[in-house]
XYZ file of C-alpha atoms in Angstrom:
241
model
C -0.208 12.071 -2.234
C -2.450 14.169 -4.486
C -5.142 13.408 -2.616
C -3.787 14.017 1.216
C -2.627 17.167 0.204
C -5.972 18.142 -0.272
C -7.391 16.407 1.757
C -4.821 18.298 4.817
C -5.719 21.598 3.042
C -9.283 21.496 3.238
C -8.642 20.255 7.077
C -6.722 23.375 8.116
C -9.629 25.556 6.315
C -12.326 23.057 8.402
C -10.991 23.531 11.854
C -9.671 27.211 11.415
C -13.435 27.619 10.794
C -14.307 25.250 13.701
C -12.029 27.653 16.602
C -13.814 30.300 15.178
C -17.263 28.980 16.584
C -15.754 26.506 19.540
C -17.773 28.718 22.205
C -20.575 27.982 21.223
C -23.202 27.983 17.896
C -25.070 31.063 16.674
C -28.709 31.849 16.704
C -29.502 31.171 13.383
C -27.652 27.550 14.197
C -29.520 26.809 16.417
C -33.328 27.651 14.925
C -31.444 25.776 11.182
C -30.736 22.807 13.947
C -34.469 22.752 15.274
C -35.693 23.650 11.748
C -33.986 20.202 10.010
C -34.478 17.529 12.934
C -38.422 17.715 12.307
C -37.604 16.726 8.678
C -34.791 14.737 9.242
C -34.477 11.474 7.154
C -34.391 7.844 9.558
C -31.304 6.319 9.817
C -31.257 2.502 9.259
C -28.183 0.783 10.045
C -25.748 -0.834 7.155
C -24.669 -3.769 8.318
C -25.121 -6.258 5.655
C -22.366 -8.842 5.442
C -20.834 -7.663 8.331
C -20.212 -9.939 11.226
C -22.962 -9.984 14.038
C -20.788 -9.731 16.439
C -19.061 -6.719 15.194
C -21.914 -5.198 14.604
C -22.917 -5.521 18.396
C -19.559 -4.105 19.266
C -19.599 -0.946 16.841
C -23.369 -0.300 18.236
C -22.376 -0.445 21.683
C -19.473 1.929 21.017
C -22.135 4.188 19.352
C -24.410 4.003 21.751
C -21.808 5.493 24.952
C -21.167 8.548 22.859
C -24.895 9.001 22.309
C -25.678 8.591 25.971
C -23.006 11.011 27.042
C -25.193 13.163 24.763
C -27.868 13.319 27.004
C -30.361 13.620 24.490
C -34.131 13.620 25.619
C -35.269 12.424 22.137
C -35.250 8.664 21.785
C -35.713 9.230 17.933
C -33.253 11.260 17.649
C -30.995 9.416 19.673
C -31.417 6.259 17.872
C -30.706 7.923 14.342
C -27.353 9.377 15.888
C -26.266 6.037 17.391
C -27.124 4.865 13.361
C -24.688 7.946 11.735
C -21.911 7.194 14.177
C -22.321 3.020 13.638
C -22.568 3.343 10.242
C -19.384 5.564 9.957
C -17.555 2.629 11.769
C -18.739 0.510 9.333
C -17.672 2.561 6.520
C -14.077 3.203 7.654
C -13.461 -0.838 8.399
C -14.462 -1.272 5.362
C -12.065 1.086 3.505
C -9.179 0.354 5.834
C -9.915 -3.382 5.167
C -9.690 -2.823 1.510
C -6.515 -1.417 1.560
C -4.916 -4.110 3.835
C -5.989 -7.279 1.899
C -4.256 -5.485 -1.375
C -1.373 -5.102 0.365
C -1.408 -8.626 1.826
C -2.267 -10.049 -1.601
C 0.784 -7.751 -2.697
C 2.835 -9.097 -0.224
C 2.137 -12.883 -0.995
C 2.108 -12.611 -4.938
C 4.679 -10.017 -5.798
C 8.181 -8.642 -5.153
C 10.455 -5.698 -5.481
C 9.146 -2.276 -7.452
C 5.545 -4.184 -8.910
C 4.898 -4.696 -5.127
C 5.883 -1.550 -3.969
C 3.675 0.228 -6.612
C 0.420 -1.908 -5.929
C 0.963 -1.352 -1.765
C 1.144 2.659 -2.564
C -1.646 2.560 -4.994
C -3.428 0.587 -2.132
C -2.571 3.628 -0.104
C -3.461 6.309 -2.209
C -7.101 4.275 -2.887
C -7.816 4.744 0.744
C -7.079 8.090 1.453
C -8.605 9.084 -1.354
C -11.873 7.029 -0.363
C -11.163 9.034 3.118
C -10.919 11.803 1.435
C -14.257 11.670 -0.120
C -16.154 10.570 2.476
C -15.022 12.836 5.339
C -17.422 15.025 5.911
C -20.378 13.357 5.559
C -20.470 12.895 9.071
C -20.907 15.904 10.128
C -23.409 16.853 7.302
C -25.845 13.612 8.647
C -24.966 14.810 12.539
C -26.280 18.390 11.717
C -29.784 17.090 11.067
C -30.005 16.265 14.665
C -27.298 17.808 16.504
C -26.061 21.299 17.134
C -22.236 22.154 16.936
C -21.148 21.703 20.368
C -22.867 17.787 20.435
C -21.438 17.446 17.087
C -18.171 18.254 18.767
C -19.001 16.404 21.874
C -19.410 12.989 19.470
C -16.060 13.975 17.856
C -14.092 13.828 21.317
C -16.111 10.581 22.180
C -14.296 8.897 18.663
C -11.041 9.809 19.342
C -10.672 9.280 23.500
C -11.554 12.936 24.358
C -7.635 13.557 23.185
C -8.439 17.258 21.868
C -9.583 18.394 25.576
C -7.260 16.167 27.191
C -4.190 17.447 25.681
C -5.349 21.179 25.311
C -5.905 21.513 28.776
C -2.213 19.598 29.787
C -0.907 21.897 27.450
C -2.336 24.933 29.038
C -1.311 23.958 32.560
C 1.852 22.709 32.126
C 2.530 26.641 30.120
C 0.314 29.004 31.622
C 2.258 31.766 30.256
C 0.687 31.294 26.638
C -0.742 33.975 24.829
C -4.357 33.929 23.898
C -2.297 33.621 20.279
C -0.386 31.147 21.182
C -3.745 29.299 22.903
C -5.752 29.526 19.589
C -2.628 27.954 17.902
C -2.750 24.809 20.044
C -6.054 24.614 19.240
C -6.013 24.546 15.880
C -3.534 21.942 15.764
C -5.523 19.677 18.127
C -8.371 19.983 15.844
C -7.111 19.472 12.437
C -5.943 15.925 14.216
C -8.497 15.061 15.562
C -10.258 15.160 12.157
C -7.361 12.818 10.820
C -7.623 10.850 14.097
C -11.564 10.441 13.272
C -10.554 8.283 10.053
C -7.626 6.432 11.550
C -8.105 2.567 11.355
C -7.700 1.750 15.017
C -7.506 3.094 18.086
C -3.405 2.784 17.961
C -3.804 5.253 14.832
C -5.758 8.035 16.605
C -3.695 8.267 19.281
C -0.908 8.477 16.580
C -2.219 11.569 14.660
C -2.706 13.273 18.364
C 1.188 11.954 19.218
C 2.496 13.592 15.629
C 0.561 17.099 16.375
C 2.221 17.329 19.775
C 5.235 16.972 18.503
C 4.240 19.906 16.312
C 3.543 22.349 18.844
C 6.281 21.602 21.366
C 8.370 22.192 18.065
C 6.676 25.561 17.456
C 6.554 26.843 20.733
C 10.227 25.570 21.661
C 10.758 28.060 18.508
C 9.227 30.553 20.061
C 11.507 30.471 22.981
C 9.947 28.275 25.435
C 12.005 25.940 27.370
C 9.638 22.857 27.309
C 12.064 20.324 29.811
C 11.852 23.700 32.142
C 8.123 24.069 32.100
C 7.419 20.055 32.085
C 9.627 19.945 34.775
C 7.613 22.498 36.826
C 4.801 20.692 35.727
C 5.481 17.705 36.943
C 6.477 19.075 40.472
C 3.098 21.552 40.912
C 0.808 18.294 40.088
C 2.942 16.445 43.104
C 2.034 19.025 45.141
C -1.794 19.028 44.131
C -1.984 15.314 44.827
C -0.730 15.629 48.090
């Protein structure tokens, strides 16, 4: 628990920074960007003792986020495709970790000894998340500016951030530019959760629990959510006609 608390602190502090420069990077980004790729380090894939065909599965995964990238550097592209592989390859293997102790706790134990080696389980992988969490975007910034490094961000967790930001905005287009900047946030900080969930049933889950979240807040702030949903609903009938 130790560990997620910190780990959901130094989130919040990550994507508070992030809104800040979600229209776009600076200058001086952008010349640091240029500046690195020339020296930037190749990127060979890990894959040893990994499964062939998983392998060819993770790299083809890689490889649609890089094309949506458009980038005109084959190079370059190649040693993205290698950061975003390899980062597959690093969460199955933590996530795996953490389910064969709990299996083997399951099979070989009982009662409170089980129960303490499935939470330590737990609190080994989110610590090992933890830890590892930013490296990604440290190795993207060699090649990639902020908005790609965004861009690759959506393409790991099903483009959820957008998707839901901009349902959110049409289905209550009374919110404040506050209130805006608020949903944002929120969106953010899960999809950097979402980025380290163990399957695609897990990163829509972090998206699901933020929702919840904000329709909370704003039904707090006096919003009548069925009321605007239900108008919703009715003005995208209309459009589709």
């Amino acid at each position: 628990m130790k560990h997620l608390a910190l780990f959901t602190a130094m989130i919040w502090l990550f994507t508070l920074l992030g809104v800040n420069t979600a229209q776009g990077q600076t200058a001086g980004s952008v010349h640091a960007n240029v500046a690195t790729a020339a020296t930037a380090p190749i990127v060979k894939l890990n894959t040893d003792g990994l499964d062939a065909k998983y392998v060819e599965s993770i790299i083809g995964r890689s490889q649609k986020i890089v094309d949506a990238l458009q980038l005109a550097d084959a190079a370059k592209a190649e040693n993205v495709r290698n950061i975003i592989a390899n980062r597959y390859f690093l969460l199955n293997g933590i996530h795996e970790a953490c389910n064969q102790q709990k299996q083997w706790a399951k099979e070989n134990l009982q009662n409170a000894e089980q129960k303490h080696v499935m939470e330590d389980a737990e609190q080994q992988r989110d610590a090992a998340l933890y830890k590892h969490h930013f490296e990604l975007q440290s190795a993207l910034s060699y090649y990639l500016n902020d908005e790609q490094i965004d861009a690759v961000k959506d393409g790991m967790t099903f483009g959820r951030l957008k998707r839901d930001y901009n349902a959110t905005l049409d289905m209550i287009p009374s919110l404040t530019d506050e209130e805006k900047q608020q949903v944002l946030i929120w969106l953010r900080e899960a999809r950097e959760f979402a980025m380290d969930a163990a399957d695609s049933k897990g990163k829509h889950a972090w998206f699901d629990k933020y929702r919840g979240r904000t329709n909370n807040w704003l039904s707090a702030r006096g919003y009548d959510l069925k009321k605007e949903r239900d108008a919703w609903m009715k003005r995208n009938a209309e459009r589709s006609k």
